[in-house]
PDB file of C-alpha atoms in Angstrom:
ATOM      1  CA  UNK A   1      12.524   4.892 -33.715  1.00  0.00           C
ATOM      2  CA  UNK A   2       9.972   2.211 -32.104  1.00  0.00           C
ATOM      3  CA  UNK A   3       9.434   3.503 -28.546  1.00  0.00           C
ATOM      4  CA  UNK A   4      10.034   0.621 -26.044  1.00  0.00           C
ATOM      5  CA  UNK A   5       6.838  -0.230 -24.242  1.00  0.00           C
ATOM      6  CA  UNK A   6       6.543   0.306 -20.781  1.00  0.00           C
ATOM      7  CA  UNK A   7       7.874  -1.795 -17.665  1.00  0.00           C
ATOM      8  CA  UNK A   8       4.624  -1.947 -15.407  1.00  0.00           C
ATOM      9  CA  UNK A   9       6.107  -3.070 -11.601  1.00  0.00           C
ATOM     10  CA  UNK A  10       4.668  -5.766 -10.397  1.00  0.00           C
ATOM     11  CA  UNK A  11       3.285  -4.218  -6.943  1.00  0.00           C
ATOM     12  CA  UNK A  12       3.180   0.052  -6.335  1.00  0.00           C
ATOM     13  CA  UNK A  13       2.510   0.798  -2.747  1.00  0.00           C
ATOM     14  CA  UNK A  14       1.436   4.598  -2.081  1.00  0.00           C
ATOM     15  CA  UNK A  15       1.529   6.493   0.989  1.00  0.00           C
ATOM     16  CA  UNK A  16      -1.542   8.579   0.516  1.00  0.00           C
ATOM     17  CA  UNK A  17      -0.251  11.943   1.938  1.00  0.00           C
ATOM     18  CA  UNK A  18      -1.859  15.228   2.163  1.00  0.00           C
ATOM     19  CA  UNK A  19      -5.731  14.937   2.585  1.00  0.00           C
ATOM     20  CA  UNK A  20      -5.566  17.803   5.503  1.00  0.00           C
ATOM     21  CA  UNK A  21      -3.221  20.322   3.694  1.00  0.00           C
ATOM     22  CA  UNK A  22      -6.262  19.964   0.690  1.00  0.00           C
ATOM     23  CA  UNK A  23      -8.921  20.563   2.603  1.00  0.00           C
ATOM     24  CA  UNK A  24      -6.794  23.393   4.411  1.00  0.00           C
ATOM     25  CA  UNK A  25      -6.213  24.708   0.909  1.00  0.00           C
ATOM     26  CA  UNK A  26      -9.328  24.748   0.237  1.00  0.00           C
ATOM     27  CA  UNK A  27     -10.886  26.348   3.613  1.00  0.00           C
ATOM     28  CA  UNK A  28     -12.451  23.145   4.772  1.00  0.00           C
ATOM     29  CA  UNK A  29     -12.902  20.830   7.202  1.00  0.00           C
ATOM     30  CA  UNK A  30     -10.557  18.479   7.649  1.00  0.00           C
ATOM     31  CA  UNK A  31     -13.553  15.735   6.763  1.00  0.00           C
ATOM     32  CA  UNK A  32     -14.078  16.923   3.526  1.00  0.00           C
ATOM     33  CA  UNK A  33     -10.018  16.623   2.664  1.00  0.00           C
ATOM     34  CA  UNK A  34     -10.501  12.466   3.394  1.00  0.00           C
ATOM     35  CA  UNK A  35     -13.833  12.665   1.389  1.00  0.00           C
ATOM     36  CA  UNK A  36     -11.707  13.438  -1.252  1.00  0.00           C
ATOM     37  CA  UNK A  37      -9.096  11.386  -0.567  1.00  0.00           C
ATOM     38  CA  UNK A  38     -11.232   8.603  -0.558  1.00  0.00           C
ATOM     39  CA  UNK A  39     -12.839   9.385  -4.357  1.00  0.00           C
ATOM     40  CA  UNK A  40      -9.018   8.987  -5.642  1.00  0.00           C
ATOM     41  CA  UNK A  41      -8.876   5.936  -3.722  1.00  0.00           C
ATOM     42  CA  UNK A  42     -11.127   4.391  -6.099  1.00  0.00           C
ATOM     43  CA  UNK A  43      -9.927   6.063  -9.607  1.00  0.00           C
ATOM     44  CA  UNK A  44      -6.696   5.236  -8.729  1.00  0.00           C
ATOM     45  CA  UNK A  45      -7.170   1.719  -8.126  1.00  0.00           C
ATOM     46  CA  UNK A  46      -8.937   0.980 -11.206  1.00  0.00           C
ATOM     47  CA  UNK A  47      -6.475   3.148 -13.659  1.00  0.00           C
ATOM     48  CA  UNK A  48      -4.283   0.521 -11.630  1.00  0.00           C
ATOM     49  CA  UNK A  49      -5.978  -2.685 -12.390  1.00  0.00           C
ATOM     50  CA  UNK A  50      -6.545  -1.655 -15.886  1.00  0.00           C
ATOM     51  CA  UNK A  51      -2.628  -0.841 -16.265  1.00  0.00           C
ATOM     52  CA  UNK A  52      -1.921  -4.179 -15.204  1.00  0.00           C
ATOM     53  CA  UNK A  53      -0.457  -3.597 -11.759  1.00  0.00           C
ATOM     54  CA  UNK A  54      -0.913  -6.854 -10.064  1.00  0.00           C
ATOM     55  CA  UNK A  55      -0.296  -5.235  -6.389  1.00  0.00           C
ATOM     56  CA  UNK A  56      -1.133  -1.976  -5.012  1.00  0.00           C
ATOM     57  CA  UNK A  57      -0.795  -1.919  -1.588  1.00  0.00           C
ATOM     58  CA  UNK A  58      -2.332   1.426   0.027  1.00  0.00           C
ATOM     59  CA  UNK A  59      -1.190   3.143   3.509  1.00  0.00           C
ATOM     60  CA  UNK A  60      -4.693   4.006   4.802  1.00  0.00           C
ATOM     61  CA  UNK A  61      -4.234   3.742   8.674  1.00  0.00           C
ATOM     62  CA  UNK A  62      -1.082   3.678  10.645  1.00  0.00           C
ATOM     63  CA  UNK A  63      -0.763   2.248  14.211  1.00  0.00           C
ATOM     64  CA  UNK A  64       0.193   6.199  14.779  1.00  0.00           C
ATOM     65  CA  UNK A  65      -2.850   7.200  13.357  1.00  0.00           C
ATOM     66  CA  UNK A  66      -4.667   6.827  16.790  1.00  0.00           C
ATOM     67  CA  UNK A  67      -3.118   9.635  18.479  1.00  0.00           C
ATOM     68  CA  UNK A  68      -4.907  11.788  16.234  1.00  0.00           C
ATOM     69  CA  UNK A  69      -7.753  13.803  17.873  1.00  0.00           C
ATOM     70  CA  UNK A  70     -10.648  11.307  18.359  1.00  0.00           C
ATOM     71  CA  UNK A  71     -13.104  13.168  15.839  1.00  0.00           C
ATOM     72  CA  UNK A  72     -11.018  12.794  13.379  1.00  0.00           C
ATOM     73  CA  UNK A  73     -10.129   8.521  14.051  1.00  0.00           C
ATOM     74  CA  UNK A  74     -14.054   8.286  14.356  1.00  0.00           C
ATOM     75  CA  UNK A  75     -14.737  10.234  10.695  1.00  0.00           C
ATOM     76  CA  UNK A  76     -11.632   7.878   9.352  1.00  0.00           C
ATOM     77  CA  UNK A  77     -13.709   4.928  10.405  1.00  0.00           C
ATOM     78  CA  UNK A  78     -16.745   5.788   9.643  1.00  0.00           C
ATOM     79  CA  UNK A  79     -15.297   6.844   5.499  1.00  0.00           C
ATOM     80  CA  UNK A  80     -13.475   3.426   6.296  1.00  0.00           C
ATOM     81  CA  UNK A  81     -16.417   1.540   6.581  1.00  0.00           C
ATOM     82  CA  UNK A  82     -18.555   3.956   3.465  1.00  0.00           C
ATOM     83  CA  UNK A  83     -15.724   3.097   1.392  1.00  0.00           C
ATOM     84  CA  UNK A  84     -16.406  -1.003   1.855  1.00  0.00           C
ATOM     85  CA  UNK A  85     -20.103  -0.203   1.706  1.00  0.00           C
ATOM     86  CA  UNK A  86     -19.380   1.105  -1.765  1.00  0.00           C
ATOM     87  CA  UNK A  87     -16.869  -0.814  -3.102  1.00  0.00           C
ATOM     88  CA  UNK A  88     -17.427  -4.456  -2.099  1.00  0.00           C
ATOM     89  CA  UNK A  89     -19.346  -5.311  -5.020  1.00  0.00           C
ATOM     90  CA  UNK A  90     -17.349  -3.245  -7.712  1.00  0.00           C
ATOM     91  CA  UNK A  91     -14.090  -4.819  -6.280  1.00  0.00           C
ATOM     92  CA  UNK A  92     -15.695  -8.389  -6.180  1.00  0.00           C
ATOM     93  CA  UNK A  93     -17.432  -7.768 -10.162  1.00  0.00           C
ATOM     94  CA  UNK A  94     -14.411  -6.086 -11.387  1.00  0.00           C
ATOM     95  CA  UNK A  95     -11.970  -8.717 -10.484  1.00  0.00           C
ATOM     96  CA  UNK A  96      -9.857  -7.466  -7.894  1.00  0.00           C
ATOM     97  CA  UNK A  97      -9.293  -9.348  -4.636  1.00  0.00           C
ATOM     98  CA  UNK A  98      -8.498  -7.713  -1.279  1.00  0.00           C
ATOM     99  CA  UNK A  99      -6.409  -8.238   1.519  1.00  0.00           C
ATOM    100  CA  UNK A 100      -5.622  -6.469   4.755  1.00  0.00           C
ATOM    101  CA  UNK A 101      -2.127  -5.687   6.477  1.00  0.00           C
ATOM    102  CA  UNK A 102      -2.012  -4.789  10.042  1.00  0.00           C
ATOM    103  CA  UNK A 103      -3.397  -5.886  13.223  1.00  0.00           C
ATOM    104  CA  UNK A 104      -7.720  -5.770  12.587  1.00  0.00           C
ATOM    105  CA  UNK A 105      -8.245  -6.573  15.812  1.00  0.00           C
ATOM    106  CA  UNK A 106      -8.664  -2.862  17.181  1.00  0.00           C
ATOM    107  CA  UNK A 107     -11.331  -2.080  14.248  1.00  0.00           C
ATOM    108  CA  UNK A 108     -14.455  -1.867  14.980  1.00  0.00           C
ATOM    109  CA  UNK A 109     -16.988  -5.412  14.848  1.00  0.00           C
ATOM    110  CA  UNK A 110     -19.199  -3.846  12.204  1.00  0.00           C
ATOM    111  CA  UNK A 111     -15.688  -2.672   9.858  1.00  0.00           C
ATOM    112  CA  UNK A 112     -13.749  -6.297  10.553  1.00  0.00           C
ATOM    113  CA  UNK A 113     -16.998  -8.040   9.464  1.00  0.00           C
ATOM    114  CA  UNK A 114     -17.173  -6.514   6.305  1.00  0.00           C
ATOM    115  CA  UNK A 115     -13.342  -6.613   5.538  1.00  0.00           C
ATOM    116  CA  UNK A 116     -13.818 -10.284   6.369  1.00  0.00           C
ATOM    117  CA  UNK A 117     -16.289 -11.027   4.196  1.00  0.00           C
ATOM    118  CA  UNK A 118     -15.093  -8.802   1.080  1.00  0.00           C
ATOM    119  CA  UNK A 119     -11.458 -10.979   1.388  1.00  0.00           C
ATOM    120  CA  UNK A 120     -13.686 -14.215   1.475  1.00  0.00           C
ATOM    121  CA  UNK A 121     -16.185 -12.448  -1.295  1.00  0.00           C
ATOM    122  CA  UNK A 122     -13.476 -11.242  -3.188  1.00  0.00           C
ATOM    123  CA  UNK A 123     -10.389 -14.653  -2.686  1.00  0.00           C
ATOM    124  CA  UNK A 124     -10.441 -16.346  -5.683  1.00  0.00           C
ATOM    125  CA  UNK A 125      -9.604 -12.877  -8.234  1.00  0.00           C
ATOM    126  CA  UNK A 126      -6.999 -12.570 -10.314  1.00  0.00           C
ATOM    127  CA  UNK A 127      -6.829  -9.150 -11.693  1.00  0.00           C
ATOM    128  CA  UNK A 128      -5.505  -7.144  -9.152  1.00  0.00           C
ATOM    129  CA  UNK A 129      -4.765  -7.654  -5.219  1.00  0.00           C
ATOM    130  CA  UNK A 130      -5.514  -4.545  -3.626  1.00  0.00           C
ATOM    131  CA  UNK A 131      -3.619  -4.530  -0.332  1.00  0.00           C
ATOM    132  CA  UNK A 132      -4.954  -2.405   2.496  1.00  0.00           C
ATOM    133  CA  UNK A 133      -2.528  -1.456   4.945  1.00  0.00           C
ATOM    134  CA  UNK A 134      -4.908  -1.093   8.505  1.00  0.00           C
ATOM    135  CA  UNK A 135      -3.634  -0.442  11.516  1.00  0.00           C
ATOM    136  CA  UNK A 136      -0.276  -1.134  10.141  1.00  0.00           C
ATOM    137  CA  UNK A 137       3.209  -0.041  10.946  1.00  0.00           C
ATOM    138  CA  UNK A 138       6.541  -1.672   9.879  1.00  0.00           C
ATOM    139  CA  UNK A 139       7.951  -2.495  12.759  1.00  0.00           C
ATOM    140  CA  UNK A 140       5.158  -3.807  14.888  1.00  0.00           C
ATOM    141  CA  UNK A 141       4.876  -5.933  11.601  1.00  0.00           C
ATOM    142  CA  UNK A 142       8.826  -6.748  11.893  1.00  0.00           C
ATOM    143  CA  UNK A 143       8.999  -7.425  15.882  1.00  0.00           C
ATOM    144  CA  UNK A 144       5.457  -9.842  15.689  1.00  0.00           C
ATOM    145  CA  UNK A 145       7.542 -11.464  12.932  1.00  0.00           C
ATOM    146  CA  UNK A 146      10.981 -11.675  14.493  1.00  0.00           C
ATOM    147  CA  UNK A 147       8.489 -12.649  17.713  1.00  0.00           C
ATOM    148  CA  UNK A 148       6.846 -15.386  16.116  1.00  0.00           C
ATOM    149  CA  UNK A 149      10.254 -16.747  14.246  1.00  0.00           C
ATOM    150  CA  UNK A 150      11.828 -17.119  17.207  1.00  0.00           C
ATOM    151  CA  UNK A 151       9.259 -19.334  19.142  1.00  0.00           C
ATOM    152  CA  UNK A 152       9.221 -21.937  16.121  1.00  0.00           C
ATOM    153  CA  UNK A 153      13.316 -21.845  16.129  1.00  0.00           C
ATOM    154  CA  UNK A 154      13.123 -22.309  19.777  1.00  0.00           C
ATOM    155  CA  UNK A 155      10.987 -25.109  19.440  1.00  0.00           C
ATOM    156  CA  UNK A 156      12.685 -26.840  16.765  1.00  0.00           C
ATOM    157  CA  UNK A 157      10.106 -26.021  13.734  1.00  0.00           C
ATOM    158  CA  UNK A 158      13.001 -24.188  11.906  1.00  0.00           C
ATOM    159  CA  UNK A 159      16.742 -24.482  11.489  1.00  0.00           C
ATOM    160  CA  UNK A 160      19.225 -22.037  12.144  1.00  0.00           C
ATOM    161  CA  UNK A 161      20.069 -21.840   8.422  1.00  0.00           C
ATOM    162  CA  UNK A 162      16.575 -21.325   7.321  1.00  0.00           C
ATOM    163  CA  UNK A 163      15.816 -17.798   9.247  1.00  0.00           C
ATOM    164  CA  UNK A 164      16.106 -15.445   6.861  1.00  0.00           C
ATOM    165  CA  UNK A 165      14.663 -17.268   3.969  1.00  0.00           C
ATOM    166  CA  UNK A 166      11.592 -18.004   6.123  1.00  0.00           C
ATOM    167  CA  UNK A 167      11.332 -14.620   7.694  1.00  0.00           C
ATOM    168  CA  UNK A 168       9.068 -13.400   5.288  1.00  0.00           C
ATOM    169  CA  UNK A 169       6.618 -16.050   5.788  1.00  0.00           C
ATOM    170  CA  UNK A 170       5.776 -14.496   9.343  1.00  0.00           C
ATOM    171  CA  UNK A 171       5.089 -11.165   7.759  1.00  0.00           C
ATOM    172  CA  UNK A 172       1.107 -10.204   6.592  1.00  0.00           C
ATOM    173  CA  UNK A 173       0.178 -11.758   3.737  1.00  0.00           C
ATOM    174  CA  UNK A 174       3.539 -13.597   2.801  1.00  0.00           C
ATOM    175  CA  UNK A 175       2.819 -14.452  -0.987  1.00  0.00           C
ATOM    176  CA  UNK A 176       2.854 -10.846  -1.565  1.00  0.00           C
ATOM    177  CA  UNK A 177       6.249  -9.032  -3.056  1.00  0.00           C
ATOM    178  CA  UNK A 178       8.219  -7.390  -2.237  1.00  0.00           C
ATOM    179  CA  UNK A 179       7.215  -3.414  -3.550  1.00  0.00           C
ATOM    180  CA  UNK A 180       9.202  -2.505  -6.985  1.00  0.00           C
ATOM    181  CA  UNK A 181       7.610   1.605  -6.391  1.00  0.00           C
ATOM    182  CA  UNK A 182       6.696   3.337  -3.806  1.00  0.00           C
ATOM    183  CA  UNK A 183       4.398   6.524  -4.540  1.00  0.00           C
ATOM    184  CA  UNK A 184       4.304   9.257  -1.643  1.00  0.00           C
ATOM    185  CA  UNK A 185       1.901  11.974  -2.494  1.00  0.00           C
ATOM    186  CA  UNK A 186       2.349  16.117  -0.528  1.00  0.00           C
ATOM    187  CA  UNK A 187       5.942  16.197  -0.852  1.00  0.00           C
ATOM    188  CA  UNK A 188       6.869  14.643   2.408  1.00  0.00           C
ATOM    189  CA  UNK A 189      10.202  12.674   1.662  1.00  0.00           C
ATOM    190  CA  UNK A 190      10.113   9.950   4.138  1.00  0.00           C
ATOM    191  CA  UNK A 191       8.764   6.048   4.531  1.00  0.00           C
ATOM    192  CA  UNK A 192       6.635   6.576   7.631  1.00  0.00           C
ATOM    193  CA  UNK A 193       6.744   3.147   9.207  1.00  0.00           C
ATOM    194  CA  UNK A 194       5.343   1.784   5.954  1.00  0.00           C
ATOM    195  CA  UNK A 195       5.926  -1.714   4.534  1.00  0.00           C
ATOM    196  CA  UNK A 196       9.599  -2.035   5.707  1.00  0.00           C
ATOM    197  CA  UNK A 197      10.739  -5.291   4.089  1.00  0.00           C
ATOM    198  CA  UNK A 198       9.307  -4.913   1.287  1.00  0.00           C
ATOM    199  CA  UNK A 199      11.045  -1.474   0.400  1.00  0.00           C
ATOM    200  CA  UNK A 200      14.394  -2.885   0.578  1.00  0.00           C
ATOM    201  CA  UNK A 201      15.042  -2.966  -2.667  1.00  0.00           C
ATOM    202  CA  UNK A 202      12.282  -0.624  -4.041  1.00  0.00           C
ATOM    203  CA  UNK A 203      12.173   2.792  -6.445  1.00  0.00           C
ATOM    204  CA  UNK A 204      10.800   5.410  -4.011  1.00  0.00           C
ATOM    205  CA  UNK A 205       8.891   8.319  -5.880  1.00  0.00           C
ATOM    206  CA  UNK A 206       7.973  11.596  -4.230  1.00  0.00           C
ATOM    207  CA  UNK A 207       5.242  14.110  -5.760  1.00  0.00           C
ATOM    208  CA  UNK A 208       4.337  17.701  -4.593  1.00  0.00           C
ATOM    209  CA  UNK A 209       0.872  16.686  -5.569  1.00  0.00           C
ATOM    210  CA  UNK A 210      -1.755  15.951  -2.327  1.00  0.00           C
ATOM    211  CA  UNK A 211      -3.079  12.823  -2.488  1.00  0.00           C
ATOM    212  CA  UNK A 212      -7.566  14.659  -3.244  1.00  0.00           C
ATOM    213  CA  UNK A 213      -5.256  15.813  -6.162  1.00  0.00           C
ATOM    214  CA  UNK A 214      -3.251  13.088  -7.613  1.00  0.00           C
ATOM    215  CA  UNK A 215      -4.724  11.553 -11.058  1.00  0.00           C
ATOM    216  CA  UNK A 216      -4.317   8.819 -12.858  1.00  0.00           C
ATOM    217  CA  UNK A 217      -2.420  11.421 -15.329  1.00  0.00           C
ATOM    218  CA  UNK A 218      -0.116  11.454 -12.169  1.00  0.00           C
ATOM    219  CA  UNK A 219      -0.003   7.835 -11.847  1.00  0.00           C
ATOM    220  CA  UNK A 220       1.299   7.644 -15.415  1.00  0.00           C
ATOM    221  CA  UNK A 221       4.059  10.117 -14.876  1.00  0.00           C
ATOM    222  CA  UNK A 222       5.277   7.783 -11.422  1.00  0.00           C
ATOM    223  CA  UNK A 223       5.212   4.588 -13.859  1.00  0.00           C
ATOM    224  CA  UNK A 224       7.392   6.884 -16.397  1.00  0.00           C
ATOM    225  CA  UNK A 225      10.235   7.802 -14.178  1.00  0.00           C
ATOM    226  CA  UNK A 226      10.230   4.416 -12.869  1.00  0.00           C
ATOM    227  CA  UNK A 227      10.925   3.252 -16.474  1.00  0.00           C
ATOM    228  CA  UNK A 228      13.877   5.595 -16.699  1.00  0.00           C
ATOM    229  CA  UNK A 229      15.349   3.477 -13.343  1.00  0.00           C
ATOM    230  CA  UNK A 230      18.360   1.028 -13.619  1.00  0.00           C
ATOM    231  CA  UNK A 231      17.372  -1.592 -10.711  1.00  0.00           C
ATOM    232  CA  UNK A 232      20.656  -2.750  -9.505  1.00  0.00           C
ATOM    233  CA  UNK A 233      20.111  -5.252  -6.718  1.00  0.00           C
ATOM    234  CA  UNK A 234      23.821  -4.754  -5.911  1.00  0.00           C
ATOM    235  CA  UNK A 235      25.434  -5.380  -9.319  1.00  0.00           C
ATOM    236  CA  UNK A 236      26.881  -2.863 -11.783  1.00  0.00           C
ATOM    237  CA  UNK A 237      25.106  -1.038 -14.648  1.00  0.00           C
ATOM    238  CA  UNK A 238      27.308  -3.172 -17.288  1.00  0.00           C
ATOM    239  CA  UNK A 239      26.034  -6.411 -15.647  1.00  0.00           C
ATOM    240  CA  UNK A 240      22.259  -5.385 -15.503  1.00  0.00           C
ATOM    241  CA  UNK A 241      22.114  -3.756 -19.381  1.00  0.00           C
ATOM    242  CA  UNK A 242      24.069  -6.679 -20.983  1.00  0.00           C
ATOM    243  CA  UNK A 243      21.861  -9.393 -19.313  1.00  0.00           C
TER     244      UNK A 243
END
């Protein structure tokens, strides 16, 4: 029997869940749980590049994320910033171009700067788009949207007929799709404010695993029982399996 080959989905977003509970696991600091965290970070984006995934968008810091205790923002940052230190060459030699979703301006000047100039650095790749999701949360993203859809209708820009066919182009980063999975790592079984338009239509995967944990071994399984989907889109099995 020839075994079909795989269906890779064209962009996997992953709410990276559980970097606390690892480090509490493990009788640490809380610190040492995103140190970790932010290793996978970078094995799992290249298993993903080299898999063929041509969008991975990552939830690394929610508008929510603030009311954390302020030690623990200021460590975020500060791995935030490491992280960029570290990868802006690899992701600019390796062919992988970044983009941000989320409202920057709150970041510190150092962090923008170098997010700015990796996304310049880093524009013209094809391999991979690795989306980071920054001081992000659905539906600021959806009410700045609807916000700035309704000034251009009001003023005429945009017809009455075209709103929801342009509504995406108000959104961050409009040429990106819509997400086909959605990985949550710690076994939390919820979206979190994360990427809400995008996930209309999307395969939504849940693992026990904590995100210091997850492999690309993990990865593969999440790509597996996505394969073993049926992606409706609203019509019937008979009309998707006899196209």
């Amino acid at each position: 029997m020839v075994k079909k080959p795989l269906k890779i989905p064209l962009h996997v977003g992953i709410i990276m869940d559980g970097n606390g509970r690892w480090a509490k696991k493990h009788l640490l600091p809380r610190v040492m749980g995103h140190r970790e965290g932010v290793k996978t970070v970078k094995r799992i984006v290249e298993h993903a590049a080299n898999m063929g995934i041509e969008y991975l968008s990552l939830f690394a810091f929610s508008t929510e994320n603030w009311f954390r205790p302020k030690e623990e923002v200021s460590t975020l940052m500060g791995l935030l910033d490491d992280y960029l230190d570290s990868e802006m060459k690899n992701i600019v030699e390796k062919g992988i171009s970044l983009r941000v979703s989320g409202d920057i301006s709150k970041l510190r000047e150092a962090t923008k700067s170098k997010l700015i100039d990796i996304i310049e650095a880093s524009k013209d790749n094809r391999r991979m788009v690795l989306n980071l999701a920054l001081n992000y949360g659905g539906r600021d993203e959806l009410s700045r949207a609807a916000s700035n859809l309704a000034r251009d209708f009001a003023s005429g820009k945009i017809a009455e007929s075209e709103l929801e066919l342009l509504f995406k182009n108000y959104l961050y980063n409009p040429d990106i799709p819509d997400i086909d999975l959605l990985i949550r790592t710690s076994g939390e079984i919820r979206l979190s404010n994360f990427m809400l338009w995008r996930l209309a239509y999307s395969e939504l995967y849940f693992t026990k695993v904590l995100w210091p944990d997850f492999s690309e071994k993990d990865f593969d399984e999440a790509i597996a029982d996505y394969n073993r989907r049926i992606r409706r889109f609203g019509k019937t099995d008979e009309q998707i399996l006899n196209k």
